[in-house]
PDB file of C-alpha atoms in Angstrom:
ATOM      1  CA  UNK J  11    -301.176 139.068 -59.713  1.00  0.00           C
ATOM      2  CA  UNK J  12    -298.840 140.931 -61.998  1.00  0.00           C
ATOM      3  CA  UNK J  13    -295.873 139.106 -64.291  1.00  0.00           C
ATOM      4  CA  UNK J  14    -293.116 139.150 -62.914  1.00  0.00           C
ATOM      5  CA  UNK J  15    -290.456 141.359 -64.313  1.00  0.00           C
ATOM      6  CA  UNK J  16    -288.718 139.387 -67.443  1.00  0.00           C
ATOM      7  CA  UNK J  17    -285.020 140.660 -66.553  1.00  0.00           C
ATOM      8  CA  UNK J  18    -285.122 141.804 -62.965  1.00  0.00           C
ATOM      9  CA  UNK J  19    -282.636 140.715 -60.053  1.00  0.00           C
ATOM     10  CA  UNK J  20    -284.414 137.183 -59.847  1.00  0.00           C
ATOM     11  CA  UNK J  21    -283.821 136.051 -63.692  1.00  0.00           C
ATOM     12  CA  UNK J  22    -280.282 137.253 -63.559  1.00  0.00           C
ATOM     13  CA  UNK J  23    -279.518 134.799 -60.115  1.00  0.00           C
ATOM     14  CA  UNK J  24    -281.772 131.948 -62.023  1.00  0.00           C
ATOM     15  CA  UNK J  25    -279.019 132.636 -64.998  1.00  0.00           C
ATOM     16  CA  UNK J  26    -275.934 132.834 -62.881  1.00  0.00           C
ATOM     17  CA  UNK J  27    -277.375 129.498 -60.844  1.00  0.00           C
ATOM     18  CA  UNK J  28    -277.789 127.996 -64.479  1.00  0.00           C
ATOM     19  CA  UNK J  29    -274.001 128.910 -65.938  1.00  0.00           C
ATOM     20  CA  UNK J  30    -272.406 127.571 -62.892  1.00  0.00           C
ATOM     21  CA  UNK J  31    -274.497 124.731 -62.230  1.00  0.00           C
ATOM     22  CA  UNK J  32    -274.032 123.752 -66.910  1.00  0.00           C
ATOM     23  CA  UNK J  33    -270.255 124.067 -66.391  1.00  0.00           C
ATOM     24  CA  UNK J  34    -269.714 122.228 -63.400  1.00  0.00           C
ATOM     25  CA  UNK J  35    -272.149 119.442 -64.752  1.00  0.00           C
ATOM     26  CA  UNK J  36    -271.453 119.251 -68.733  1.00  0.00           C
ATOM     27  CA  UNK J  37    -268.404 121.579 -68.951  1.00  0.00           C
ATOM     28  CA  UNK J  38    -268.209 124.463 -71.359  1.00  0.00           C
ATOM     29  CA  UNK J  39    -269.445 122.431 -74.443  1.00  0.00           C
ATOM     30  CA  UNK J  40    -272.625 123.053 -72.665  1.00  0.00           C
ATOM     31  CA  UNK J  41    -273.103 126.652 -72.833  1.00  0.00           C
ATOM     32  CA  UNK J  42    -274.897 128.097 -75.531  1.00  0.00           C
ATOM     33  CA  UNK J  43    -277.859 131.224 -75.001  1.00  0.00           C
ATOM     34  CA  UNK J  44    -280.227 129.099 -76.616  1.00  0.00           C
ATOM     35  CA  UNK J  45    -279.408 126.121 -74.109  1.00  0.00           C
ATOM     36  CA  UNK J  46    -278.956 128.224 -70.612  1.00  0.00           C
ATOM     37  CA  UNK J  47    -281.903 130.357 -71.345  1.00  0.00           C
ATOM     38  CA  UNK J  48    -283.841 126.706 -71.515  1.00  0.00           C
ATOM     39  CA  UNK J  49    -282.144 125.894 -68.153  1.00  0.00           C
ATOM     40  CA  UNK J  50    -283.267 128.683 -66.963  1.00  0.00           C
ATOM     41  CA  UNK J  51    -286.612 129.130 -67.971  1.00  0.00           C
ATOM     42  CA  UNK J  52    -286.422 132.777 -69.529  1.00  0.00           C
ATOM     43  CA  UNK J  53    -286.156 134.067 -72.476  1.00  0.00           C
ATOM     44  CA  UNK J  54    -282.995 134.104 -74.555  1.00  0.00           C
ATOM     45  CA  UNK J  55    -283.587 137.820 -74.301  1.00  0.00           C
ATOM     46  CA  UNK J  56    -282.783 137.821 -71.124  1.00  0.00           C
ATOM     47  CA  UNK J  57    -278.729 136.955 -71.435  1.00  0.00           C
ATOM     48  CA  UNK J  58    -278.256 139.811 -73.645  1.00  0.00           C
ATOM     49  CA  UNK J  59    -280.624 142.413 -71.902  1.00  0.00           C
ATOM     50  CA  UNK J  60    -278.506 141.620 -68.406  1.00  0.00           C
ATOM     51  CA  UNK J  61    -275.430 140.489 -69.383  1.00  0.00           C
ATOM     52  CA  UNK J  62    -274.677 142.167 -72.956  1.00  0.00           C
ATOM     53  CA  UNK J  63    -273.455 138.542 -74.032  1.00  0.00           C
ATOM     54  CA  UNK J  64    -271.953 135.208 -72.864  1.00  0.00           C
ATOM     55  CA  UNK J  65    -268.408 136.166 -72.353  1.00  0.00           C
ATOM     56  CA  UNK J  66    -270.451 139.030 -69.870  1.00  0.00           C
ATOM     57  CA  UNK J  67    -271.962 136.733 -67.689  1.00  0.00           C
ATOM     58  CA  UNK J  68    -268.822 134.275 -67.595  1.00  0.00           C
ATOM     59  CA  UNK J  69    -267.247 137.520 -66.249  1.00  0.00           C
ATOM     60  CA  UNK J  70    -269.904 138.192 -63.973  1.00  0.00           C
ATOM     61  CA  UNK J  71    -269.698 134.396 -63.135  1.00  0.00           C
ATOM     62  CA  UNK J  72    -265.982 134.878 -61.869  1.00  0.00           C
ATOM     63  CA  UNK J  73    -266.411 138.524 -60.206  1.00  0.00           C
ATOM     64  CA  UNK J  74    -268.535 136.661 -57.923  1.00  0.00           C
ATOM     65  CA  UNK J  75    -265.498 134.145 -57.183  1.00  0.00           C
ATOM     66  CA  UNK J  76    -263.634 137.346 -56.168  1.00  0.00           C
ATOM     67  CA  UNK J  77    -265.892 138.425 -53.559  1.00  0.00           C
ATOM     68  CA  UNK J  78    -265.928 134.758 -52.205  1.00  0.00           C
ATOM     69  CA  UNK J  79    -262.340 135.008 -51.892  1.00  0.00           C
ATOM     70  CA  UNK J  80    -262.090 138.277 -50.663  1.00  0.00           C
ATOM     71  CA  UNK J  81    -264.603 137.785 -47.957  1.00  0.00           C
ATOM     72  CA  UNK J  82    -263.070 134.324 -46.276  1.00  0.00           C
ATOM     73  CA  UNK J  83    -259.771 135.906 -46.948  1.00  0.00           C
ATOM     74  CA  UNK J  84    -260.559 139.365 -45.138  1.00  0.00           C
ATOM     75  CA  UNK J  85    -262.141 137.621 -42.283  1.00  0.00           C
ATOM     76  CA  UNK J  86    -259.362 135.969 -40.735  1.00  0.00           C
ATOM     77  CA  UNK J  87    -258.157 138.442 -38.074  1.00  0.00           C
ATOM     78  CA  UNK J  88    -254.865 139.586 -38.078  1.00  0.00           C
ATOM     79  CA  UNK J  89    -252.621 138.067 -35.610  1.00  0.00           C
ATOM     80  CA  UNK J  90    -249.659 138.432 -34.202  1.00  0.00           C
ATOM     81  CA  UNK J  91    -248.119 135.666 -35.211  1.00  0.00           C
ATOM     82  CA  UNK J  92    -248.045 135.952 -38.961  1.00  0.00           C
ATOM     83  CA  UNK J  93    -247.388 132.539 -39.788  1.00  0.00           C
ATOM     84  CA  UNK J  94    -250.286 131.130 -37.967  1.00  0.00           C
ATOM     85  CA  UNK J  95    -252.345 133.868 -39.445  1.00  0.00           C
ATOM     86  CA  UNK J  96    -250.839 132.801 -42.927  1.00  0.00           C
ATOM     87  CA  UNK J  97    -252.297 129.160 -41.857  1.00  0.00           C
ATOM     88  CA  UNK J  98    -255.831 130.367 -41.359  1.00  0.00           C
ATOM     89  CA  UNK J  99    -255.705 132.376 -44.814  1.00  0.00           C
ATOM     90  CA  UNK J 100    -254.700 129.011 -46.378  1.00  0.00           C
ATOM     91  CA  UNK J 101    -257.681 127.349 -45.110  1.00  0.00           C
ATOM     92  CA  UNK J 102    -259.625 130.423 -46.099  1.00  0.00           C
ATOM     93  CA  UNK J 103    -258.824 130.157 -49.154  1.00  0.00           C
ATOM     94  CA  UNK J 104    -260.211 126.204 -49.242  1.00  0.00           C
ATOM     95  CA  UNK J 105    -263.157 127.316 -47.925  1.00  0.00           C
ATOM     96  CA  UNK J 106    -263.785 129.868 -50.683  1.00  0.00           C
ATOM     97  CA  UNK J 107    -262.716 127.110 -53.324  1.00  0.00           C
ATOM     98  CA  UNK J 108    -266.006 124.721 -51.760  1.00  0.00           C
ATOM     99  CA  UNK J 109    -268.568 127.462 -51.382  1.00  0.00           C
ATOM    100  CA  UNK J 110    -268.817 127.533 -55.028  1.00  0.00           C
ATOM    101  CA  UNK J 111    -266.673 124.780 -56.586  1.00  0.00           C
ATOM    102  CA  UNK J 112    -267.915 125.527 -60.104  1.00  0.00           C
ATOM    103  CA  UNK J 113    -266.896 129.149 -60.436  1.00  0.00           C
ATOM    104  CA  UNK J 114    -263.275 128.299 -58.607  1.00  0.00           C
ATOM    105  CA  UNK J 115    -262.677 126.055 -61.664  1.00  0.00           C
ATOM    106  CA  UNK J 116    -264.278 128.646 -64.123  1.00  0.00           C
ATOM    107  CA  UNK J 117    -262.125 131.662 -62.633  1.00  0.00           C
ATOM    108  CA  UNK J 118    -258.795 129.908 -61.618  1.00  0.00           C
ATOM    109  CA  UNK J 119    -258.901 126.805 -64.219  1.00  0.00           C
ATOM    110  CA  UNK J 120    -260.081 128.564 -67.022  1.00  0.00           C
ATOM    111  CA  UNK J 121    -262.579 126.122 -68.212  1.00  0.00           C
ATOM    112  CA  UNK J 122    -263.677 128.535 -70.611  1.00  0.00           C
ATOM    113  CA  UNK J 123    -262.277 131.665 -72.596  1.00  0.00           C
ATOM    114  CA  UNK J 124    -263.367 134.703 -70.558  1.00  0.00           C
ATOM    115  CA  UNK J 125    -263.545 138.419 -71.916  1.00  0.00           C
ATOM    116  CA  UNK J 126    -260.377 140.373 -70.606  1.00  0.00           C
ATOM    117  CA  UNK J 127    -261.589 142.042 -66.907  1.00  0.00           C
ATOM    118  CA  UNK J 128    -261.980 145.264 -66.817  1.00  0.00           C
ATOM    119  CA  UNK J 129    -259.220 147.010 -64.123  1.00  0.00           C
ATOM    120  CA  UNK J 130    -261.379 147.530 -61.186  1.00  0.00           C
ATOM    121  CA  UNK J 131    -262.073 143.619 -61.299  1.00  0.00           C
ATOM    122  CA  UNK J 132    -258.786 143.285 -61.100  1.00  0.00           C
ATOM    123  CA  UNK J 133    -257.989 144.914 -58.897  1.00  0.00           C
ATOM    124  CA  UNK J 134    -260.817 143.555 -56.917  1.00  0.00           C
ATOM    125  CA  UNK J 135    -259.821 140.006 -57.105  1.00  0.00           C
ATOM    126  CA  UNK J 136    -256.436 140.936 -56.339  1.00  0.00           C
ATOM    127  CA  UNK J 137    -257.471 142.324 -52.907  1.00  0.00           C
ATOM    128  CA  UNK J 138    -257.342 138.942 -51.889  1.00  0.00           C
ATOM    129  CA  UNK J 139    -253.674 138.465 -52.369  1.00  0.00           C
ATOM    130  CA  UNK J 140    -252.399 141.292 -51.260  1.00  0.00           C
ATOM    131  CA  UNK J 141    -254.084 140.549 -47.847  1.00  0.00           C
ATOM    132  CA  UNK J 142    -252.200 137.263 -47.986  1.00  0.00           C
ATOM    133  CA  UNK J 143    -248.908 139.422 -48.722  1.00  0.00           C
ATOM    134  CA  UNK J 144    -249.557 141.440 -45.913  1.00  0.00           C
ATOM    135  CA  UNK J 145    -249.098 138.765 -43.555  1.00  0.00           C
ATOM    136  CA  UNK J 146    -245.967 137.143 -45.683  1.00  0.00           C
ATOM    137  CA  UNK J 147    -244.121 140.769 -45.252  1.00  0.00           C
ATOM    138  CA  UNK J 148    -244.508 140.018 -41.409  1.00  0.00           C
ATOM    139  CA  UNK J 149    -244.203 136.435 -41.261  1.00  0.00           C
ATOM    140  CA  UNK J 150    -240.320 137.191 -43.246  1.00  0.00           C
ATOM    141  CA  UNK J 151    -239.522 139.687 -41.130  1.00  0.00           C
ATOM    142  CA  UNK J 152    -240.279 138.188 -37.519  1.00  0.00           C
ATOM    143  CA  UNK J 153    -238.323 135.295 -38.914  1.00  0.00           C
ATOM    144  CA  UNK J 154    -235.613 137.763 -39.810  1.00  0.00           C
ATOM    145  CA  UNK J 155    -235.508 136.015 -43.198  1.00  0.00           C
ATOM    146  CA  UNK J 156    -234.602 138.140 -46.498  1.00  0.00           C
ATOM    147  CA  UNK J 157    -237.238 136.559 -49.159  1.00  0.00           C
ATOM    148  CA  UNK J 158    -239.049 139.003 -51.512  1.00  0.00           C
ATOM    149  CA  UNK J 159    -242.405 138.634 -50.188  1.00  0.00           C
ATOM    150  CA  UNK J 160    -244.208 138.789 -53.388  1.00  0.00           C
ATOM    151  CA  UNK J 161    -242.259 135.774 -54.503  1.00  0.00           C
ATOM    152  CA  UNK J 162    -242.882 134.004 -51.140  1.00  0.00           C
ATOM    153  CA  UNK J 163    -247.091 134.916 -52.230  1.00  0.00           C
ATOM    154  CA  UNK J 164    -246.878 133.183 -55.557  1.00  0.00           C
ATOM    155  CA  UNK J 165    -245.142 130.005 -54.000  1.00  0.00           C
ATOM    156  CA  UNK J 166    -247.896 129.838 -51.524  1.00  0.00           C
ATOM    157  CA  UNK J 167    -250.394 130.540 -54.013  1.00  0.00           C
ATOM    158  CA  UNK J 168    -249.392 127.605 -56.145  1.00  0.00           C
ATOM    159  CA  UNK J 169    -249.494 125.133 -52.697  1.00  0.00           C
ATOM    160  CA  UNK J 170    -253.192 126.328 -52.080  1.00  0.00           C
ATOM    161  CA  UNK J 171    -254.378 126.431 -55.936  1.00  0.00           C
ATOM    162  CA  UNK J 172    -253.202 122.413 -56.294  1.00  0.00           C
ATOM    163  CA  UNK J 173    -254.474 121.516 -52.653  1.00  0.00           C
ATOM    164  CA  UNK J 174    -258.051 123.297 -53.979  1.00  0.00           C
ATOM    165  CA  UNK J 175    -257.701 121.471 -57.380  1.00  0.00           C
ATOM    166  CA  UNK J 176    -257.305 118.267 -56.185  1.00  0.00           C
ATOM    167  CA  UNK J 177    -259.974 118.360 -53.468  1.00  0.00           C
ATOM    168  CA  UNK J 178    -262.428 119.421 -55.826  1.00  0.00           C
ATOM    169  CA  UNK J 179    -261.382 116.210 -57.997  1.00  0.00           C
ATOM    170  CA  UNK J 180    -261.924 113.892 -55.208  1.00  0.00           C
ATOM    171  CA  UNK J 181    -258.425 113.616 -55.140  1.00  0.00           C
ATOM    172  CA  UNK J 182    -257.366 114.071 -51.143  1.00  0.00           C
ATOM    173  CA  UNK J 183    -260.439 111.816 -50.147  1.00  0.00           C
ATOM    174  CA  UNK J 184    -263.496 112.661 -48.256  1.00  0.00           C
ATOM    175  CA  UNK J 185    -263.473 116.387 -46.573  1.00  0.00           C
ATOM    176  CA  UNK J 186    -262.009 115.559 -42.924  1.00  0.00           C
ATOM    177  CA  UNK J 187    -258.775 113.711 -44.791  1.00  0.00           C
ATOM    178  CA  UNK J 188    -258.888 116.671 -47.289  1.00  0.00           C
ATOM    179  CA  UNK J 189    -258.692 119.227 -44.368  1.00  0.00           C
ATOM    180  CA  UNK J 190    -255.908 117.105 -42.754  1.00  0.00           C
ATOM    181  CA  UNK J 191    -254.380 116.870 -46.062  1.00  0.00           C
ATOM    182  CA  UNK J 192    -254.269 121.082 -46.290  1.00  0.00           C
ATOM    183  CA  UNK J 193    -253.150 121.320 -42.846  1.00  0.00           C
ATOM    184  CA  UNK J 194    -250.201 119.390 -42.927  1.00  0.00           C
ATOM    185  CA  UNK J 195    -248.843 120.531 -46.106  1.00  0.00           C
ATOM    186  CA  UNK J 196    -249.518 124.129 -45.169  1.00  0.00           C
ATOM    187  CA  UNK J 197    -247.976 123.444 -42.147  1.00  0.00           C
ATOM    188  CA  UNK J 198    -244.427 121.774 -43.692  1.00  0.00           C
ATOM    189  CA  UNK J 199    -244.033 124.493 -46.506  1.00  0.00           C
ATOM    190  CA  UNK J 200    -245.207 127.385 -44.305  1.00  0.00           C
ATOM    191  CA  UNK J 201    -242.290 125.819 -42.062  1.00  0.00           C
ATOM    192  CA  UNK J 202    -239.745 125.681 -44.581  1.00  0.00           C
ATOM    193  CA  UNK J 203    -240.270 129.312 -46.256  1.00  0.00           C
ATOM    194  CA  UNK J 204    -240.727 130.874 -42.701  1.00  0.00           C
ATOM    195  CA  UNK J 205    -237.707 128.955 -40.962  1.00  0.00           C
ATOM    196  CA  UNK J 206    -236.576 131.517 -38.450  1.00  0.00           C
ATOM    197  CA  UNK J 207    -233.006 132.589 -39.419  1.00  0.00           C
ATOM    198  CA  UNK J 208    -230.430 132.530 -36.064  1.00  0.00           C
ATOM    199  CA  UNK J 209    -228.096 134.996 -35.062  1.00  0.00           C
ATOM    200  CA  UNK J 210    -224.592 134.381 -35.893  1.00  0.00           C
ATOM    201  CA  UNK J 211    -222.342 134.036 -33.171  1.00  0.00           C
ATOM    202  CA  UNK J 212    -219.037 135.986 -33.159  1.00  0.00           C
TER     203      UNK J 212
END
């Protein structure tokens, strides 16, 4: 049977597995080529053949966040009532934080210095956002209320970032009173931003 190819598709995931798994375990202090290739079981070689250097695979590490959140994110249907559907994105957004807990922290915590993204990243991960400011547009205007939505996104983006930071600390308890947790809080702010505005009466 032939060798296996030294930097093909399987070494780079056995990397990427590595990073993620060294950071979340030991923290940045931890990652060094000589030390990840050893968790890995490749070659040092290997880091600079796929990944040009460590910042590159850090980056690679957090495009792969983006698609996470993009995915959960673009998932939830659109609904009709845009609060509601702003309640499922919320909880999308949890759900993207758990599937890979180490790169959330690595791309939203900054755990470690990261090369500058290129634009199309960007604009990537932003995808993500502006599907949750799609829904904020609607949500302010069924409730007739005059909020700039991308303010209203950044406010809700800072609820969902410390409800995902704490549950990933062990903070909000085991996952059902986590969930709870997300839901009522979601629920009370998404009621306060989204408070329908009444009619004055002549």
């Amino acid at each position: 049977m032939g060798r296996p190819r030294e930097h093909g598709p399987e070494v780079r995931a056995q990397l990427l597995r590595a990073a993620a798994r060294l950071l979340n375990d030991e923290g940045p202090a931890a990652l060094s080529v000589r030390r990840l290739s050893a968790e890995a079981e490749v070659s040092s070689r290997a880091v600079y053949s796929l990944f040009g250097d460590m910042p590159g695979l850090l980056a690679e590490l957090c495009r792969r966040e983006s698609e996470t959140m993009v995915r959960r994110h673009e998932a939830v249907p659109r609904q009709a009532n845009a609060v509601a559907e702003i309640q499922a994105l919320a909880l999308a957004y949890r759900q993207a934080a758990l599937e890979y807990p180490d790169l959330y922290r690595l791309m939203f915590d900054r755990v470690v210095p990261v090369s500058s993204p290129s634009d199309p990243d960007v604009a990537y991960a932003m995808r993500s956002m502006a599907r949750v400011e799609d829904a904020v547009t609607r949500a302010l205007r069924q409730r007739r209320r005059r909020r700039d939505p991308h303010q209203v996104t950044l406010q809700l983006w800072a609820v969902v970032h410390g409800l995902a930071s704490l549950e990933l600390r062990g903070a909000l308890g085991d996952p059902a009173t986590a969930e709870a947790s997300w839901r009522d809080t979601v629920a009370a702010v998404t009621a306060g931003l989204f408070a329908e505005r009444r009619a004055r009466i002549a």
